[in-house]
Coordinates of C-alpha atoms and ligand atoms in Angstrom, one line a residue:
X1 CA 18.0 -2.1 -11.2
X2 CA 15.0 -4.2 -10.9
X3 CA 14.1 -6.2 -14.0
X4 CA 10.8 -4.4 -14.2
X5 CA 12.8 -1.3 -15.0
X6 CA 15.3 -3.0 -17.2
X7 CA 12.2 -4.3 -19.6
X8 CA 11.2 -0.4 -19.9
X9 CA 14.6 0.3 -20.6
X10 CA 15.3 -2.3 -23.6
X11 CA 11.5 -1.7 -24.7
X12 CA 12.3 2.0 -25.2
X13 CA 15.7 1.3 -26.8
X14 CA 14.3 -0.9 -29.3
X15 CA 11.6 1.6 -30.3
X16 CA 13.8 4.7 -30.4
X17 CA 16.6 2.4 -32.3
X18 CA 14.1 1.4 -35.3
X19 CA 12.4 4.9 -35.5
X20 CA 15.7 6.3 -35.7
X21 CA 16.7 3.7 -38.3
X22 CA 13.7 4.6 -40.2
X23 CA 14.6 8.3 -40.5
X24 CA 18.1 7.9 -41.1
X25 CA 17.2 5.7 -43.9
X26 CA 14.7 8.0 -45.4
X27 CA 17.3 10.6 -45.1
X28 CA 19.6 8.5 -47.3
X29 CA 22.1 7.3 -44.8
X30 CA 22.0 3.6 -45.1
X31 CA 25.0 2.7 -43.1
X32 CA 23.6 4.7 -39.8
X33 CA 20.1 2.9 -40.6
X34 CA 21.9 -0.4 -40.6
X35 CA 23.6 0.3 -37.2
X36 CA 20.4 1.5 -35.6
X37 CA 18.5 -1.7 -37.4
X38 CA 21.2 -3.7 -35.6
X39 CA 20.7 -2.1 -32.2
X40 CA 16.8 -2.5 -32.3
X41 CA 16.9 -5.5 -32.9
X42 CA 19.7 -6.4 -30.1
X43 CA 17.2 -4.6 -27.5
X44 CA 14.3 -6.7 -28.8
X45 CA 16.0 -9.7 -28.0
X46 CA 16.9 -8.1 -24.7
X47 CA 13.3 -7.6 -24.1
X48 CA 12.5 -11.2 -24.4
X49 CA 15.3 -12.6 -22.2
X50 CA 14.1 -9.9 -19.6
X51 CA 10.5 -11.1 -20.1
X52 CA 11.9 -14.6 -19.8
X53 CA 13.2 -13.8 -16.5
X54 CA 10.3 -12.0 -15.2
X55 CA 8.4 -14.8 -16.0
X56 CA 9.5 -16.7 -13.2
X57 CA 7.9 -14.5 -10.7
X58 CA 4.6 -15.4 -12.3
X59 CA 2.1 -14.5 -15.4
X60 CA 0.9 -11.4 -13.7
X61 CA 4.4 -9.7 -14.5
X62 CA 4.5 -10.7 -18.3
X63 CA 1.2 -11.0 -19.5
X64 CA 1.0 -8.2 -21.8
X65 CA 4.4 -8.6 -23.0
X66 CA 3.7 -12.5 -24.0
X67 CA 0.3 -11.9 -25.6
X68 CA 1.3 -8.5 -27.0
X69 CA 4.5 -6.9 -27.2
X70 CA 7.0 -9.7 -27.8
X71 CA 4.6 -10.3 -30.9
X72 CA 4.6 -7.1 -32.2
X73 CA 8.6 -7.1 -31.6
X74 CA 8.6 -10.1 -33.7
X75 CA 6.8 -8.7 -36.4
X76 CA 9.1 -5.8 -36.6
X77 CA 12.2 -8.0 -36.3
X78 CA 11.1 -9.9 -39.4
X79 CA 10.3 -6.9 -41.2
X80 CA 13.8 -5.5 -40.4
X81 CA 15.4 -8.8 -41.2
X82 CA 13.9 -8.6 -44.7
X83 CA 14.6 -4.9 -45.5
X84 CA 16.7 -2.3 -43.9
X85 CA 14.6 0.6 -45.9
X86 CA 12.6 3.2 -44.3
X87 CA 9.2 1.9 -44.4
X88 CA 9.7 -1.6 -42.6
X89 CA 12.5 0.2 -39.8
X90 CA 9.4 2.7 -39.2
X91 CA 7.2 -0.3 -38.8
X92 CA 9.5 -2.1 -36.3
X93 CA 10.0 1.4 -34.5
X94 CA 5.8 1.7 -34.2
X95 CA 5.6 -1.9 -33.0
X96 CA 8.0 -1.7 -30.5
X97 CA 6.7 1.7 -29.5
X98 CA 3.0 0.3 -29.0
X99 CA 4.5 -2.6 -26.9
X100 CA 6.3 -0.3 -24.8
X101 CA 3.2 2.1 -24.1
X102 CA 1.1 -0.9 -23.7
X103 CA 3.2 -1.9 -20.7
X104 CA 3.4 1.5 -19.5
X105 CA 0.0 3.0 -20.2
X106 CA -2.1 -0.5 -19.6
X107 CA -0.2 -3.3 -18.0
X108 CA -1.9 -6.2 -16.5
X109 CA -4.1 -7.7 -17.9
X110 CA -4.2 -6.5 -21.6
X111 CA -7.7 -7.7 -23.4
X112 CA -8.9 -8.6 -26.8
X113 CA -9.9 -5.0 -27.4
X114 CA -6.9 -3.0 -26.3
X115 CA -4.7 -5.5 -28.5
X116 CA -6.6 -5.1 -31.5
X117 CA -6.5 -1.2 -31.2
X118 CA -3.2 -1.3 -30.5
X119 CA -2.5 -3.4 -33.6
X120 CA -4.8 -1.5 -35.9
X121 CA -3.0 1.6 -34.7
X122 CA 0.4 0.3 -35.6
X123 CA -0.9 -0.5 -39.0
X124 CA -2.3 2.7 -39.7
X125 CA 0.8 4.3 -38.7
X126 CA 2.6 2.2 -41.1
X127 CA 0.2 2.7 -44.0
X128 CA 0.6 6.7 -43.7
X129 CA 4.2 6.4 -43.5
X130 CA 4.2 4.6 -46.4
X131 CA 2.1 6.6 -48.5
X132 CA 4.0 9.6 -47.3
X133 CA 7.2 8.2 -48.8
X134 CA 9.0 7.8 -45.6
X135 CA 8.9 11.3 -44.2
X136 CA 8.6 11.0 -40.3
X137 CA 4.7 11.3 -39.4
X138 CA 5.7 12.7 -35.8
X139 CA 1.6 12.8 -35.4
X140 CA 1.3 8.9 -36.0
X141 CA 3.9 8.0 -33.9
X142 CA 1.9 9.9 -31.3
X143 CA -1.1 8.5 -32.6
X144 CA 0.0 5.1 -31.2
X145 CA 0.7 6.7 -27.8
X146 CA -2.8 7.6 -27.9
X147 CA -3.4 3.8 -28.1
X148 CA -3.5 3.8 -24.3
X149 CA -5.5 6.6 -24.0
X150 CA -8.0 5.1 -26.5
X151 CA -8.3 1.8 -24.8
X152 CA -8.9 3.2 -21.6
X153 CA -11.8 5.3 -23.0
X154 CA -13.4 2.3 -24.6
X155 CA -12.8 0.1 -21.5
X156 CA -12.9 2.0 -18.6
X157 CA -14.9 -0.3 -16.5
X158 CA -18.1 0.4 -14.5
X159 CA -18.2 1.7 -10.9
X160 CA -18.4 -1.1 -9.0
X161 CA -21.7 -1.9 -7.3
X162 CA -22.0 -4.3 -5.0
X163 CA -25.3 -3.3 -3.2
X164 CA -26.8 -6.5 -2.4
X165 CA -29.7 -5.2 -0.3
X166 CA -30.1 -6.4 3.4
X167 CA -28.5 -5.0 6.4
X168 CA -27.1 -1.4 6.0
X169 CA -23.7 -1.2 7.0
X170 CA -24.6 1.9 9.3
X171 CA -26.5 -0.3 11.4
X172 CA -23.3 -2.1 12.1
X173 CA -22.5 -0.2 15.5
X174 CA -20.6 -1.2 18.5
X175 CA -21.3 -2.3 22.2
X176 CA -22.9 0.4 24.1
X177 CA -21.4 -0.5 27.3
X178 CA -18.2 -2.3 28.8
X179 CA -17.7 -5.7 30.1
X180 CA -18.8 -6.3 33.5
X181 CA -16.4 -4.6 35.9
X182 CA -14.7 -2.4 33.1
X183 CA -15.2 1.0 32.5
X184 CA -15.9 3.5 29.9
X185 CA -13.1 5.5 28.4
X186 CA -14.3 8.7 26.9
X187 CA -12.5 11.0 24.8
X188 CA -13.4 14.1 23.0
X189 CA -11.4 14.9 19.9
X190 CA -12.0 18.4 17.9
X191 CA -10.5 18.6 14.5
X192 CA -9.3 22.2 13.9
X193 CA -6.5 24.1 12.3
X194 CA -3.4 25.2 14.5
X195 CA 0.0 26.3 14.3
X196 CA 2.1 23.4 15.3
X197 CA 6.2 24.3 15.2
X198 CA 5.4 27.1 12.5
X199 CA 3.4 24.8 10.2
X200 CA -0.2 25.1 9.3
X201 CA -1.2 21.9 11.0
X202 CA -4.8 20.1 11.0
X203 CA -4.9 18.8 14.5
X204 CA -7.2 17.0 17.0
X205 CA -7.4 19.2 20.0
X206 CA -4.6 21.6 18.5
X207 CA -1.6 18.8 18.8
X208 CA 0.1 16.9 16.4
X209 CA -0.3 14.0 17.2
X210 CA -3.7 13.8 18.4
X211 CA -4.1 12.7 22.3
X212 CA -3.4 9.5 22.5
X213 CA -6.6 7.0 23.4
X214 CA -5.8 4.0 25.9
X215 CA -8.1 1.6 27.4
X216 CA -7.9 -1.9 28.8
X217 CA -9.3 -5.2 27.3
X218 CA -13.2 -5.0 28.2
X219 CA -13.5 -1.1 28.4
X220 CA -15.4 0.4 25.9
X221 CA -13.9 3.0 24.0
X222 CA -16.3 6.2 23.2
X223 CA -15.0 8.8 21.2
X224 CA -16.6 12.0 20.2
X225 CA -15.4 13.6 17.0
X226 CA -16.1 17.5 16.3
X227 CA -15.2 19.3 13.2
X228 CA -14.5 23.1 14.1
X229 CA -12.8 24.1 10.6
X230 CA -11.6 21.4 8.7
X231 CA -13.4 22.2 5.7
X232 CA -12.6 19.0 3.6
X233 CA -14.6 17.2 6.6
X234 CA -13.1 14.3 8.7
X235 CA -13.7 11.1 10.1
X236 CA -12.1 8.7 12.7
X237 CA -10.6 5.5 11.3
X238 CA -9.1 3.0 13.8
X239 CA -6.4 1.5 11.9
X240 CA -5.7 -2.2 12.8
X241 CA -8.5 -2.2 14.9
X242 CA -11.3 -4.6 13.9
X243 CA -14.4 -2.6 15.2
X244 CA -17.7 -3.1 13.8
X245 CA -18.0 -1.9 10.4
X246 CA -20.4 1.1 11.3
X247 CA -17.4 2.7 13.4
X248 CA -14.9 2.4 11.0
X249 CA -15.0 5.8 9.6
X250 CA -14.8 5.6 6.1
X251 CA -16.5 8.6 4.4
X252 CA -19.1 7.6 1.9
X253 CA -18.8 3.9 2.8
X254 CA -19.8 3.8 6.6
X255 CA -20.9 7.4 7.5
X256 CA -20.8 10.8 6.1
X257 CA -17.8 12.8 6.6
X258 CA -18.0 15.1 9.6
X259 CA -18.2 18.7 8.0
X260 CA -17.5 21.8 10.1
X261 CA -19.8 22.1 13.0
X262 CA -20.7 18.5 12.7
X263 CA -20.4 15.8 15.1
X264 CA -20.1 11.8 15.2
X265 CA -19.8 9.5 18.3
X266 CA -17.6 6.3 17.9
X267 CA -18.4 3.5 20.4
X268 CA -16.7 0.0 20.6
X269 CA -15.5 -2.5 22.8
X270 CA -11.7 -2.6 23.3
X271 CA -11.5 -6.6 22.8
X272 CA -8.1 -7.3 21.6
X273 CA -4.7 -5.4 23.2
X274 CA -2.1 -4.0 21.2
X275 CA -0.5 -0.9 19.5
X276 CA -2.7 0.6 16.8
X277 CA -3.6 4.4 15.9
X278 CA -6.3 6.5 14.5
X279 CA -6.3 8.8 11.8
X280 CA -9.0 10.7 9.3
X281 CA -10.2 8.9 6.5
X282 CA -11.5 11.7 4.7
X283 CA -9.3 13.6 2.1
X284 CA -6.8 11.2 4.2
X285 CA -3.8 12.0 2.0
X286 CA -4.0 15.6 3.0
X287 CA -5.3 14.9 6.4
X288 CA -3.0 12.6 7.9
X289 CA 0.1 14.3 6.4
X290 CA -0.8 17.5 8.2
X291 CA -1.7 16.0 11.4
X292 CA -4.7 14.3 11.9
X293 CA -3.8 11.2 13.6
X294 CA -2.7 9.8 16.8
X295 CA -2.1 6.5 18.8
X296 CA -4.4 4.0 20.2
X297 CA -3.2 1.7 22.7
X298 CA -5.0 -1.2 24.5
X299 CA -3.2 -3.0 27.5
X300 CA -4.4 -6.4 28.7
X301 CA -7.0 -6.2 31.3
X302 CA -5.4 -6.3 35.0
X303 CA -1.6 -6.2 33.7
X304 CA -0.6 -2.6 34.4
X305 CA 2.3 -2.1 32.2
X306 CA 5.3 -2.2 34.6
X307 CA 8.3 0.0 33.8
X308 CA 8.5 2.6 31.0
X309 CA 5.8 2.2 28.1
X310 CA 6.3 4.4 25.3
X311 CA 4.0 5.1 22.5
X312 CA 6.1 6.3 19.8
X313 CA 4.4 7.5 16.5
X314 CA 6.6 8.5 13.8
X315 CA 5.8 11.2 11.6
X316 CA 6.9 13.5 9.1
X317 CA 5.7 17.1 9.6
X318 CA 6.5 19.8 7.3
X319 CA 9.7 17.9 6.6
X320 CA 10.8 17.3 10.2
X321 CA 10.3 14.1 12.2
X322 CA 7.6 14.2 15.0
X323 CA 7.4 11.6 17.4
X324 CA 5.3 13.7 20.0
X325 CA 7.1 13.5 23.2
X326 CA 10.1 14.8 24.7
X327 CA 13.3 13.6 22.4
X328 CA 15.2 13.1 25.5
X329 CA 14.7 11.2 28.8
X330 CA 16.2 9.7 31.8
X331 CA 15.6 6.2 32.5
X332 CA 16.9 4.2 35.6
X333 CA 19.2 1.6 34.5
X334 CA 17.1 -1.8 34.7
X335 CA 14.3 -0.3 33.9
X336 CA 11.9 -2.8 31.4
X337 CA 11.4 -0.3 28.4
X338 CA 8.6 -1.0 25.8
X339 CA 8.8 1.0 22.6
X340 CA 5.7 1.0 20.9
X341 CA 6.8 2.2 17.5
X342 CA 4.3 3.3 14.6
X343 CA 4.7 4.4 11.5
X344 CA 2.0 7.4 10.3
X345 CA 3.5 8.3 7.3
X346 CA 2.8 7.1 3.7
X347 CA 6.2 5.5 2.9
X348 CA 8.6 2.9 5.2
X349 CA 11.0 4.3 7.9
X350 CA 14.0 2.5 8.8
X351 CA 14.4 2.8 12.6
X352 CA 17.4 1.6 14.5
X353 CA 17.7 1.2 18.1
X354 CA 21.3 1.5 19.4
X355 CA 23.2 1.0 22.4
X356 CA 21.0 -2.1 23.6
X357 CA 20.1 -5.7 22.4
X358 CA 15.8 -6.0 22.4
X359 CA 13.2 -8.1 21.1
X360 CA 10.5 -7.4 18.5
X361 CA 7.6 -8.6 21.0
X362 CA 4.5 -7.6 19.0
X363 CA 3.6 -6.7 15.4
X364 CA 0.9 -4.8 14.1
X365 CA -0.8 -5.7 17.6
X366 CA -0.2 -9.2 17.7
X367 CA 2.5 -10.9 20.2
X368 CA 4.8 -12.7 18.2
X369 CA 6.0 -16.2 19.6
X370 CA 9.4 -16.9 20.4
X371 CA 10.9 -13.4 19.6
X372 CA 14.7 -13.7 20.1
X373 CA 17.2 -11.3 20.8
X374 CA 18.6 -8.8 18.1
X375 CA 21.1 -6.1 18.1
X376 CA 22.7 -4.0 15.3
X377 CA 19.6 -4.8 13.5
X378 CA 17.5 -1.9 11.6
X379 CA 14.0 -2.3 11.5
X380 CA 12.0 -1.1 8.3
X381 CA 8.7 -0.4 9.3
X382 CA 6.0 -0.2 6.6
X383 CA 3.6 2.9 6.2
X384 CA 1.0 2.2 8.9
X385 CA 2.8 -0.9 10.5
X386 CA 3.6 -1.2 14.2
X387 CA 6.7 -2.9 16.1
X388 CA 6.8 -3.3 19.8
X389 CA 10.3 -3.4 20.8
X390 CA 11.1 -4.7 24.5
X391 CA 14.6 -4.2 26.5
X392 CA 15.5 -3.6 29.7
X393 CA 17.2 -0.3 30.4
X394 CA 21.1 -0.7 30.2
X395 CA 23.7 1.4 32.4
X396 CA 24.3 3.5 29.3
X397 CA 22.4 5.4 26.6
X398 CA 20.2 4.0 24.1
X399 CA 18.7 5.8 20.9
X400 CA 16.2 5.4 18.5
X401 CA 17.4 6.8 14.8
X402 CA 14.6 7.2 12.4
X403 CA 16.1 6.9 8.9
X404 CA 19.9 7.5 10.3
X405 CA 19.2 10.6 12.4
X406 CA 18.7 10.5 16.1
X407 CA 15.2 11.0 17.1
X408 CA 14.9 9.8 20.8
X409 CA 17.8 9.6 23.2
X410 CA 17.4 7.6 26.6
X411 CA 19.9 7.8 29.2
X412 CA 20.6 6.1 32.8
X413 CA 22.4 9.1 33.6
X414 CA 25.6 7.7 33.0
X415 CA 26.2 8.1 29.5
X416 CA 25.2 10.1 26.3
X417 CA 22.7 8.2 23.8
X418 CA 25.1 6.7 21.4
X419 CA 24.8 7.8 17.7
X420 CA 26.3 5.4 15.6
X421 CA 25.9 5.2 11.8
X422 CA 23.4 2.3 11.2
X423 CA 23.3 2.7 7.4
X424 CA 25.1 -0.6 7.1
X425 CA 23.0 -2.6 9.8
X426 CA 21.2 -5.6 8.1
X427 CA 17.3 -5.4 8.3
X428 CA 15.0 -7.2 10.6
X429 CA 12.6 -9.7 8.3
X430 CA 9.6 -10.6 10.4
X431 CA 9.3 -13.8 8.0
X432 CA 12.3 -15.3 9.8
X433 CA 11.6 -14.3 13.2
X434 CA 10.7 -16.0 16.1
X435 CA 9.5 -19.7 16.4
X436 CA 6.9 -21.5 14.5
X437 CA 3.4 -22.1 16.1
X438 CA 0.1 -23.6 15.3
X439 CA -2.1 -21.1 13.4
X440 CA -6.0 -21.4 12.5
X441 CA -4.9 -22.0 8.7
X442 CA -2.4 -22.4 6.5
X443 CA -1.2 -22.8 2.9
X444 CA -3.0 -26.1 2.6
X445 CA -6.3 -25.1 4.0
X446 CA -9.6 -25.4 1.9
X447 CA -10.2 -21.8 0.8
X448 CA -13.7 -20.7 0.2
X449 CA -12.8 -17.4 -1.9
X450 CA -9.5 -16.6 -3.8
X451 CA -8.8 -13.2 -4.8
X452 CA -5.5 -11.9 -6.7
X453 CA -4.7 -7.9 -7.0
X454 CA -2.1 -7.1 -9.3
X455 CA -1.0 -3.7 -8.5
X456 CA 0.7 -1.0 -11.4
X457 CA 0.1 2.0 -12.9
X458 CA -2.0 2.4 -15.8
X459 CA -3.7 5.4 -17.7
X460 CA -7.5 5.5 -16.3
X461 CA -10.6 7.6 -16.7
X462 CA -12.2 5.8 -13.7
X463 CA -14.0 8.3 -11.4
X464 CA -14.7 10.6 -14.4
X465 CA -10.8 12.0 -14.3
X466 CA -8.2 11.2 -16.8
X467 CA -5.0 10.7 -14.9
X468 CA -1.9 8.0 -14.6
X469 CA -3.6 5.9 -12.1
X470 CA -2.4 3.5 -9.3
X471 CA -4.1 0.8 -10.3
X472 CA -5.2 -3.0 -9.2
X473 CA -5.5 -5.5 -11.8
X474 CA -5.7 -2.7 -14.6
X475 CA -8.6 -0.5 -12.9
X476 CA -8.5 2.4 -10.6
X477 CA -10.9 3.0 -7.7
X478 CA -13.9 3.3 -8.3
X479 CA -13.9 0.9 -11.0
X480 CA -12.1 -1.8 -9.2
X481 CA -14.9 -4.9 -8.7
X482 CA -15.2 -5.5 -5.0
X483 CA -13.9 -8.5 -3.4
X484 CA -17.3 -10.2 -2.5
X485 CA -17.2 -12.7 0.5
X486 CA -20.0 -14.4 2.7
X487 CA -19.3 -14.3 6.5
X488 CA -17.6 -17.6 7.8
X489 CA -15.8 -17.6 4.4
X490 CA -11.8 -18.4 4.7
X491 CA -10.5 -16.0 2.1
X492 CA -6.9 -16.3 0.3
X493 CA -5.7 -12.9 -1.0
X494 CA -2.7 -12.6 -3.5
X495 CA -1.2 -9.1 -3.8
X496 CA 1.7 -9.1 -6.8
X497 CA 3.6 -5.9 -7.2
X498 CA 4.1 -5.1 -11.0
X499 CA 5.2 -1.6 -10.5
X500 CA 8.2 0.3 -9.6
X501 CA 7.2 1.7 -6.1
X502 CA 6.4 -0.1 -2.7
X503 CA 2.9 -0.5 -1.9
X504 CA 2.0 -0.9 2.0
X505 CA -1.3 -3.0 1.6
X506 CA -3.7 -2.6 4.3
X507 CA -7.1 -4.2 4.7
X508 CA -9.5 -2.8 7.0
X509 CA -11.6 -4.9 9.9
X510 CA -9.2 -7.9 9.6
X511 CA -5.9 -9.1 10.3
X512 CA -4.5 -11.4 7.8
X513 CA -2.2 -14.0 8.1
X514 CA 0.9 -14.4 5.9
X515 CA 1.1 -17.5 4.0
X516 CA 4.4 -16.6 1.7
X517 CA 6.2 -13.8 0.4
X518 CA 7.6 -15.1 -3.4
X519 CA 6.3 -18.6 -2.6
X520 CA 8.5 -19.0 0.6
X521 CA 6.7 -19.4 3.9
X522 CA 7.5 -17.8 6.9
X523 CA 10.1 -19.8 8.7
X524 CA 9.5 -18.1 12.3
X525 CA 6.6 -17.1 14.3
X526 CA 3.1 -16.9 12.7
X527 CA 2.6 -13.6 11.2
X528 CA -0.7 -11.6 11.6
X529 CA -0.6 -8.2 9.9
X530 CA -2.7 -5.4 8.8
X531 CA -0.3 -3.5 6.7
X532 CA 2.4 -5.3 4.8
X533 CA 4.9 -3.9 2.1
X534 CA 4.6 -5.5 -1.2
X535 CA 7.9 -4.5 -2.9
X536 CA 8.2 -3.8 -6.6
X537 CA 8.2 -7.4 -8.0
X538 CA 6.9 -9.2 -4.7
X539 CA 4.2 -11.4 -4.7
X540 CA 2.6 -11.8 -1.1
X541 CA -0.1 -14.6 -0.2
X542 CA -2.2 -13.8 3.0
X543 CA -5.3 -15.6 4.5
X544 CA -8.2 -14.2 6.8
X545 CA -11.4 -15.4 7.9
X546 CA -14.2 -13.1 7.0
X547 CA -15.6 -12.9 10.5
X548 CA -16.5 -9.0 10.7
X549 CA -19.4 -8.3 8.4
X550 CA -19.7 -5.0 6.5
X551 CA -17.8 -3.1 3.6
X552 CA -14.6 -2.5 4.0
X553 CA -11.6 -0.8 2.4
X554 CA -8.8 -2.6 1.1
X555 CA -5.8 -0.3 0.2
X556 CA -2.6 1.1 -0.5
X557 CA -1.6 2.7 2.7
X558 CA 0.7 5.1 0.6
X559 CA -2.0 7.3 1.1
X560 CA -1.4 9.3 -2.1
X561 CA -1.4 6.0 -4.2
X562 CA -4.8 5.0 -2.6
X563 CA -6.3 8.4 -3.5
X564 CA -5.1 8.3 -7.4
X565 CA -6.8 4.6 -7.5
X566 CA -5.4 1.8 -5.4
X567 CA -8.5 1.1 -3.6
X568 CA -11.3 -1.3 -3.5
X569 CA -14.0 -2.7 -1.1
X570 CA -14.5 -6.0 0.6
X571 CA -18.1 -6.6 0.5
X572 CA -20.1 -8.9 2.6
X573 CA -23.3 -10.8 0.9
X574 CA -26.3 -9.2 2.9
X575 CA -24.6 -5.6 3.7
X576 CA -25.8 -2.9 1.9
X577 CA -24.3 0.6 1.6
X578 CA -26.3 3.2 3.2
X579 CA -25.0 5.8 0.8
X580 CA -25.4 4.2 -2.5
X581 CA -21.5 3.9 -3.2
Ligands
LIG601 CU1 -4.9 3.5 8.1 CU2 -7.9 3.1 5.2 O1 -6.4 3.2 6.6
LIG602 CU1 0.8 2.3 -3.1

């Protein structure tokens, strides 16, 4: 159990015990009331202890507890110590409930207004309880719960505007021709509904995944997107590929969504090699899940892949794992094999390669320095992330297991692919893999801008809808203030996860250099990522150079979380939204 869960458990226990004590005391059962009072006191002390333990991970994890919940608990404790009669016990119960609900419904940060409203509600509940001579006013207990709601109404935060005037983002388009001596890679993608394996899928060209888009560095990639019948609209976002902002495919920000019958042409230079993917960014939570995605692979100019170069986008379609290719292959022993593993789902996958030793040669499109041999190690791939693994085909069989189930088998002919149990395999950690090498900046660089994103859940009315949102610094999209930068800035971004779920963090238009996770710097290869899993309680520090002017999304790639508020913009000064967003 994580500390955050434990905190909720003890907070709830204190509230329940003290309110129960008040009720039993009012009913004249003073021995039971005494026991419950003691239980509540123990839980309150427990909450203080858990808070102390959490505080070691950073102020973000405890702010609302230290400034509000613990003082309320202390007041309750004092009241209960002085008298075990009904009203003090109810007061303590309301105080403890308020502290519990503040953590659950508001989280970090709790400001003055929220604090005062909460205290006032506890006071009001106690007063009415006293006047009604100890009968349990259920409505008032609920009213404390409404504190969070009221606060959200009072302080919803304005929609984040960052229109500084200047160049419209839609003018920031890609190149119109390839590099000298290179070619134009033309693709037509038509979004339409189709039945795939009995499932009513949303597809590009009738298939899931969509056609792979490939190019060599220096080529011009030109993709004509058409929408046949996807009523929600579609766009193409090039995940991990740092295209000019006008090609980034974010509806309402860099273009309008392409409606049925509409067209949009994307053009950009294939500047960097590596493994990437594309997907719709309109209604993306549903659209990607239903099949609107595909692979984007750029190979270094003049270096044709030798051996077997296989792109493996791992997706869950209607509950089944789809890799977009045959699940059995014959590969001659000795063949150099490169598997480009892509996670196109919204949660992490545990991938295991059995029957062969291998190296992780590239991560999120960037080659790793000095990748060492691995064997019997599982790869946890974040939602949206990519690992390229390489090995020479052995004489026997090799299999790729996805979350413990065989998904892709290769054999040299001599043996069947093995299917071992991989659940006990240790997990690959990219932060301690490969060899250190110089990077253009590091933890001691002089940063021009620093931003901290604290991820959590909270009640929110942002966007006009009441919901239990996924929040950044207590706010949900579109009310999260943009990160505003100037071209050339060196930017430090700290991402802390206060919640109980993993958040795969994804910044558009830039790759970030990992500086630390939970205060520890990577000990291996420099680590450039565009999607990194921030697990519950983790704090990641990453840095990037603001070298790609535009307006960019910065969001959780669990697309259901993004949909419920966990997004914000990275906005360059001097770039205007063309859509008044
Ligand atoms: Cu792959 Cu904004 O997303
Ligand atoms: Cu998330």
